[in-house]
Short mmCIF file of N, CA, C and O in Angstrom, two decimals:
data_model
loop_
_atom_site.label_atom_id
_atom_site.label_comp_id
_atom_site.label_asym_id
_atom_site.label_seq_id
_atom_site.Cartn_x
_atom_site.Cartn_y
_atom_site.Cartn_z
N GLU A 19 275.36 159.38 132.72
CA GLU A 19 274.89 158.10 132.21
C GLU A 19 275.13 157.00 133.25
O GLU A 19 276.09 157.07 133.99
N PRO A 20 274.28 156.01 133.29
CA PRO A 20 274.51 154.89 134.19
C PRO A 20 275.89 154.26 133.97
O PRO A 20 276.31 154.08 132.83
N GLY A 21 276.60 154.04 135.05
CA GLY A 21 277.94 153.46 134.96
C GLY A 21 279.05 154.47 134.79
O GLY A 21 280.23 154.13 134.88
N ALA A 22 278.71 155.73 134.54
CA ALA A 22 279.73 156.75 134.36
C ALA A 22 280.53 156.94 135.65
O ALA A 22 279.99 156.81 136.76
N HIS A 23 281.80 157.26 135.50
CA HIS A 23 282.71 157.39 136.66
C HIS A 23 283.63 158.58 136.45
O HIS A 23 284.16 158.79 135.36
N LEU A 24 283.79 159.37 137.49
CA LEU A 24 284.78 160.46 137.50
C LEU A 24 285.76 160.10 138.61
O LEU A 24 285.38 160.04 139.79
N LYS A 25 287.01 159.83 138.23
CA LYS A 25 287.97 159.37 139.23
C LYS A 25 288.23 160.43 140.29
O LYS A 25 288.00 161.63 140.08
N LYS A 26 288.68 159.98 141.44
CA LYS A 26 288.94 160.86 142.57
C LYS A 26 289.98 161.91 142.19
O LYS A 26 290.99 161.60 141.57
N HIS A 27 289.69 163.14 142.56
CA HIS A 27 290.55 164.27 142.22
C HIS A 27 290.34 165.39 143.24
O HIS A 27 289.42 165.35 144.03
N GLY A 28 291.18 166.37 143.21
CA GLY A 28 291.03 167.58 144.02
C GLY A 28 291.26 168.77 143.12
O GLY A 28 291.92 168.66 142.09
N SER A 29 290.68 169.90 143.47
CA SER A 29 290.88 171.10 142.66
C SER A 29 291.35 172.24 143.54
O SER A 29 291.29 172.16 144.77
N GLU A 30 291.78 173.30 142.93
CA GLU A 30 292.27 174.47 143.65
C GLU A 30 291.13 175.30 144.23
O GLU A 30 291.35 176.16 145.07
N GLU A 31 289.92 175.06 143.77
CA GLU A 31 288.77 175.86 144.18
C GLU A 31 287.89 175.11 145.17
O GLU A 31 287.90 173.90 145.24
N PHE A 32 287.11 175.88 145.92
CA PHE A 32 286.04 175.34 146.74
C PHE A 32 284.96 174.87 145.76
O PHE A 32 284.69 175.55 144.77
N ALA A 33 284.36 173.72 145.99
CA ALA A 33 283.36 173.20 145.05
C ALA A 33 282.04 172.90 145.76
O ALA A 33 282.02 172.33 146.86
N LEU A 34 280.96 173.32 145.12
CA LEU A 34 279.61 172.96 145.53
C LEU A 34 279.02 172.11 144.42
O LEU A 34 279.11 172.48 143.24
N ILE A 35 278.44 170.97 144.77
CA ILE A 35 277.85 170.08 143.77
C ILE A 35 276.43 169.75 144.22
O ILE A 35 276.22 169.22 145.31
N TYR A 36 275.46 170.13 143.39
CA TYR A 36 274.05 169.90 143.70
C TYR A 36 273.53 168.79 142.80
O TYR A 36 273.68 168.86 141.58
N ILE A 37 272.89 167.80 143.40
CA ILE A 37 272.33 166.69 142.64
C ILE A 37 270.93 167.11 142.18
O ILE A 37 269.99 167.18 142.98
N ILE A 38 270.79 167.40 140.88
CA ILE A 38 269.51 167.84 140.31
C ILE A 38 268.54 166.67 140.18
O ILE A 38 267.37 166.78 140.53
N SER A 39 269.04 165.55 139.66
CA SER A 39 268.20 164.37 139.53
C SER A 39 269.07 163.12 139.57
O SER A 39 270.27 163.18 139.28
N GLY A 40 268.45 161.99 139.94
CA GLY A 40 269.19 160.74 140.03
C GLY A 40 269.97 160.65 141.33
O GLY A 40 269.68 161.35 142.30
N SER A 41 270.96 159.79 141.34
CA SER A 41 271.82 159.63 142.51
C SER A 41 273.21 159.22 142.05
O SER A 41 273.38 158.67 140.96
N ILE A 42 274.20 159.51 142.87
CA ILE A 42 275.57 159.14 142.57
C ILE A 42 276.24 158.59 143.83
O ILE A 42 275.83 158.91 144.95
N GLU A 43 277.23 157.76 143.64
CA GLU A 43 278.07 157.32 144.74
C GLU A 43 279.24 158.28 144.82
O GLU A 43 279.88 158.57 143.81
N VAL A 44 279.49 158.79 146.02
CA VAL A 44 280.56 159.77 146.25
C VAL A 44 281.68 159.07 147.01
O VAL A 44 281.43 158.40 148.01
N GLU A 45 282.91 159.25 146.54
CA GLU A 45 284.07 158.67 147.20
C GLU A 45 285.02 159.79 147.61
O GLU A 45 285.38 160.63 146.78
N THR A 46 285.38 159.83 148.89
CA THR A 46 286.39 160.77 149.39
C THR A 46 287.53 159.95 149.98
O THR A 46 287.50 158.72 149.95
N ASP A 47 288.51 160.63 150.55
CA ASP A 47 289.61 159.91 151.19
C ASP A 47 289.17 159.14 152.43
O ASP A 47 289.82 158.18 152.83
N THR A 48 288.06 159.56 153.03
CA THR A 48 287.65 158.96 154.31
C THR A 48 286.36 158.14 154.25
O THR A 48 286.08 157.39 155.18
N GLU A 49 285.55 158.31 153.19
CA GLU A 49 284.28 157.58 153.15
C GLU A 49 283.73 157.45 151.73
O GLU A 49 284.14 158.16 150.83
N THR A 50 282.77 156.55 151.60
CA THR A 50 282.01 156.38 150.36
C THR A 50 280.54 156.36 150.75
O THR A 50 280.16 155.68 151.70
N TYR A 51 279.72 157.14 150.04
CA TYR A 51 278.30 157.22 150.38
C TYR A 51 277.50 157.57 149.14
O TYR A 51 278.04 158.00 148.13
N GLU A 52 276.18 157.39 149.24
CA GLU A 52 275.29 157.70 148.12
C GLU A 52 274.67 159.07 148.35
O GLU A 52 274.25 159.40 149.46
N ALA A 53 274.63 159.90 147.31
CA ALA A 53 274.00 161.21 147.36
C ALA A 53 272.80 161.19 146.42
O ALA A 53 272.93 160.85 145.24
N GLN A 54 271.64 161.54 146.94
CA GLN A 54 270.38 161.51 146.20
C GLN A 54 270.02 162.88 145.64
O GLN A 54 270.60 163.89 146.04
N GLU A 55 269.04 162.90 144.77
CA GLU A 55 268.47 164.14 144.24
C GLU A 55 268.16 165.11 145.39
O GLU A 55 267.63 164.71 146.42
N GLY A 56 268.54 166.38 145.21
CA GLY A 56 268.31 167.40 146.22
C GLY A 56 269.45 167.58 147.21
O GLY A 56 269.40 168.46 148.06
N THR A 57 270.49 166.77 147.09
CA THR A 57 271.64 166.86 148.00
C THR A 57 272.62 167.92 147.51
O THR A 57 272.90 168.01 146.32
N LEU A 58 273.16 168.70 148.45
CA LEU A 58 274.22 169.66 148.16
C LEU A 58 275.50 169.17 148.81
O LEU A 58 275.54 168.96 150.03
N LEU A 59 276.53 168.97 148.01
CA LEU A 59 277.83 168.51 148.51
C LEU A 59 278.80 169.68 148.52
O LEU A 59 278.77 170.53 147.63
N GLU A 60 279.69 169.71 149.52
CA GLU A 60 280.71 170.75 149.61
C GLU A 60 282.08 170.09 149.68
O GLU A 60 282.27 169.14 150.44
N PHE A 61 283.04 170.63 148.93
CA PHE A 61 284.40 170.13 148.98
C PHE A 61 285.36 171.31 149.09
O PHE A 61 285.30 172.26 148.30
N GLN A 62 286.24 171.24 150.08
CA GLN A 62 287.25 172.26 150.29
C GLN A 62 288.30 172.17 149.18
O GLN A 62 288.46 171.12 148.55
N PRO A 63 289.05 173.26 148.94
CA PRO A 63 290.12 173.18 147.95
C PRO A 63 291.06 172.01 148.27
O PRO A 63 291.39 171.76 149.43
N LYS A 64 291.43 171.29 147.25
CA LYS A 64 292.34 170.14 147.29
C LYS A 64 291.77 168.91 147.98
O LYS A 64 292.44 167.90 148.09
N GLU A 65 290.51 168.96 148.46
CA GLU A 65 289.89 167.79 149.07
C GLU A 65 289.56 166.77 147.96
O GLU A 65 288.89 167.10 146.98
N GLN A 66 290.03 165.56 148.12
CA GLN A 66 289.85 164.52 147.11
C GLN A 66 288.39 164.04 147.09
O GLN A 66 287.79 163.78 148.14
N HIS A 67 287.83 163.90 145.87
CA HIS A 67 286.46 163.41 145.72
C HIS A 67 286.29 162.84 144.31
O HIS A 67 286.92 163.29 143.37
N GLY A 68 285.45 161.82 144.20
CA GLY A 68 285.15 161.20 142.92
C GLY A 68 283.71 160.71 142.92
O GLY A 68 283.08 160.62 143.99
N PHE A 69 283.18 160.38 141.76
CA PHE A 69 281.77 160.02 141.64
C PHE A 69 281.57 158.84 140.70
O PHE A 69 282.28 158.70 139.71
N THR A 70 280.55 158.04 141.00
CA THR A 70 280.14 156.95 140.12
C THR A 70 278.61 156.94 140.08
O THR A 70 277.96 157.03 141.13
N ASN A 71 278.05 156.83 138.88
CA ASN A 71 276.61 156.68 138.75
C ASN A 71 276.31 155.19 138.75
O ASN A 71 276.50 154.51 137.76
N LYS A 72 275.87 154.70 139.89
CA LYS A 72 275.56 153.27 140.02
C LYS A 72 274.08 152.98 139.77
O LYS A 72 273.64 151.84 139.86
N GLY A 73 273.31 154.03 139.45
CA GLY A 73 271.89 153.85 139.18
C GLY A 73 271.64 153.41 137.75
O GLY A 73 272.57 153.21 136.96
N ASP A 74 270.36 153.29 137.42
CA ASP A 74 269.99 152.88 136.07
C ASP A 74 269.43 154.04 135.25
O ASP A 74 268.88 153.84 134.18
N THR A 75 269.57 155.27 135.78
CA THR A 75 269.15 156.46 135.04
C THR A 75 270.29 157.48 135.04
O THR A 75 271.23 157.39 135.84
N THR A 76 270.19 158.43 134.15
CA THR A 76 271.19 159.50 134.09
C THR A 76 271.07 160.38 135.32
O THR A 76 269.96 160.75 135.71
N ALA A 77 272.19 160.70 135.93
CA ALA A 77 272.21 161.65 137.05
C ALA A 77 272.61 163.01 136.50
O ALA A 77 273.54 163.12 135.70
N LYS A 78 271.89 164.05 136.92
CA LYS A 78 272.22 165.41 136.51
C LYS A 78 272.71 166.16 137.73
O LYS A 78 272.06 166.14 138.79
N VAL A 79 273.87 166.83 137.58
CA VAL A 79 274.45 167.58 138.69
C VAL A 79 274.85 168.97 138.22
O VAL A 79 275.11 169.19 137.05
N LEU A 80 274.85 169.89 139.16
CA LEU A 80 275.31 171.26 138.92
C LEU A 80 276.57 171.43 139.74
O LEU A 80 276.57 171.20 140.96
N VAL A 81 277.66 171.84 139.09
CA VAL A 81 278.94 172.04 139.77
C VAL A 81 279.26 173.53 139.77
O VAL A 81 279.26 174.17 138.71
N VAL A 82 279.54 174.07 140.96
CA VAL A 82 279.94 175.47 141.11
C VAL A 82 281.31 175.48 141.77
O VAL A 82 281.48 174.93 142.86
N ARG A 83 282.28 176.09 141.10
CA ARG A 83 283.63 176.22 141.66
C ARG A 83 283.84 177.67 142.06
O ARG A 83 283.55 178.57 141.29
N ILE A 84 284.35 177.85 143.26
CA ILE A 84 284.54 179.20 143.79
C ILE A 84 286.01 179.41 144.07
O ILE A 84 286.59 178.76 144.94
N LYS A 85 286.60 180.34 143.33
CA LYS A 85 288.01 180.66 143.53
C LYS A 85 288.17 181.63 144.68
O LYS A 85 287.34 182.51 144.88
N GLU A 86 289.25 181.48 145.42
CA GLU A 86 289.55 182.42 146.48
C GLU A 86 290.01 183.73 145.85
O GLU A 86 290.84 183.72 144.94
N PRO A 87 289.45 184.86 146.30
CA PRO A 87 289.87 186.13 145.69
C PRO A 87 291.32 186.46 146.00
O PRO A 87 291.83 186.11 147.06
N LYS A 88 291.96 187.10 145.05
CA LYS A 88 293.33 187.57 145.25
C LYS A 88 293.26 189.08 145.39
O LYS A 88 293.01 189.78 144.42
N TRP A 89 293.43 189.53 146.59
CA TRP A 89 293.34 190.96 146.86
C TRP A 89 294.62 191.64 146.44
O TRP A 89 295.70 191.30 146.90
N GLU A 90 294.51 192.60 145.54
CA GLU A 90 295.69 193.32 145.05
C GLU A 90 296.02 194.52 145.91
O GLU A 90 297.12 195.01 145.92
N ARG A 91 295.03 195.01 146.62
CA ARG A 91 295.27 196.14 147.50
C ARG A 91 294.35 196.02 148.70
O ARG A 91 293.31 195.39 148.64
N GLN A 92 294.75 196.63 149.77
CA GLN A 92 293.94 196.60 150.96
C GLN A 92 292.91 197.72 150.88
O GLN A 92 293.24 198.85 150.53
N VAL A 93 291.70 197.39 151.19
CA VAL A 93 290.63 198.37 151.17
C VAL A 93 290.35 198.80 152.60
O VAL A 93 290.22 197.98 153.49
N SER A 94 290.29 200.09 152.83
CA SER A 94 289.96 200.58 154.16
C SER A 94 288.81 201.57 154.04
O SER A 94 288.62 202.19 153.00
N TRP A 95 288.06 201.68 155.07
CA TRP A 95 286.95 202.61 155.07
C TRP A 95 286.74 203.11 156.49
O TRP A 95 287.18 202.50 157.43
N LYS A 96 286.09 204.22 156.61
CA LYS A 96 285.79 204.78 157.92
C LYS A 96 284.30 205.08 157.96
O LYS A 96 283.77 205.73 157.06
N SER A 97 283.67 204.59 158.99
CA SER A 97 282.25 204.85 159.14
C SER A 97 282.04 206.32 159.49
O SER A 97 282.77 206.88 160.30
N PRO A 98 281.04 206.94 158.89
CA PRO A 98 280.76 208.34 159.25
C PRO A 98 280.25 208.48 160.68
O PRO A 98 280.21 209.57 161.21
N HIS A 99 279.91 207.36 161.32
CA HIS A 99 279.36 207.41 162.67
C HIS A 99 280.42 207.17 163.75
O HIS A 99 280.12 207.33 164.92
N LEU A 100 281.63 206.78 163.38
CA LEU A 100 282.66 206.52 164.39
C LEU A 100 283.04 207.81 165.10
O LEU A 100 283.20 208.85 164.48
N GLY A 101 283.18 207.71 166.38
CA GLY A 101 283.63 208.86 167.15
C GLY A 101 282.51 209.81 167.54
O GLY A 101 282.77 210.83 168.17
N ARG A 102 281.30 209.54 167.19
CA ARG A 102 280.18 210.40 167.55
C ARG A 102 279.49 209.87 168.80
O ARG A 102 279.44 208.67 169.02
N SER A 103 278.93 210.75 169.55
CA SER A 103 278.13 210.34 170.70
C SER A 103 276.68 210.25 170.24
O SER A 103 276.33 210.69 169.15
N ASP A 104 275.83 209.71 171.10
CA ASP A 104 274.41 209.61 170.76
C ASP A 104 273.80 210.98 170.49
O ASP A 104 272.87 211.10 169.71
N ARG A 105 274.33 212.02 171.11
CA ARG A 105 273.78 213.36 170.94
C ARG A 105 274.14 213.97 169.58
O ARG A 105 273.54 214.92 169.16
N ASP A 106 275.12 213.40 168.89
CA ASP A 106 275.54 213.95 167.59
C ASP A 106 274.60 213.56 166.46
O ASP A 106 274.72 214.06 165.37
N TYR A 107 273.65 212.66 166.70
CA TYR A 107 272.80 212.17 165.61
C TYR A 107 271.61 213.03 165.38
O TYR A 107 270.88 213.54 165.92
#
């Protein structure tokens, strides 16, 4: 909604934010800028970011959060081609 504000915050996940329609003002620790429809924003884990809809229409955004995988075991594999010469094929 016009005038809506999400205060600056950081999350544990990598974040992708796509502006579907409208525009928003983006605030980070180092800059403030306007993001228009069609813009893809990227934020690293714990990177501070906030948004304000300064337009006169509703802005629609898609937020995708990507968690870092926690590997419980190491996976190893061996190529069936390792150790072969060209003549072995």
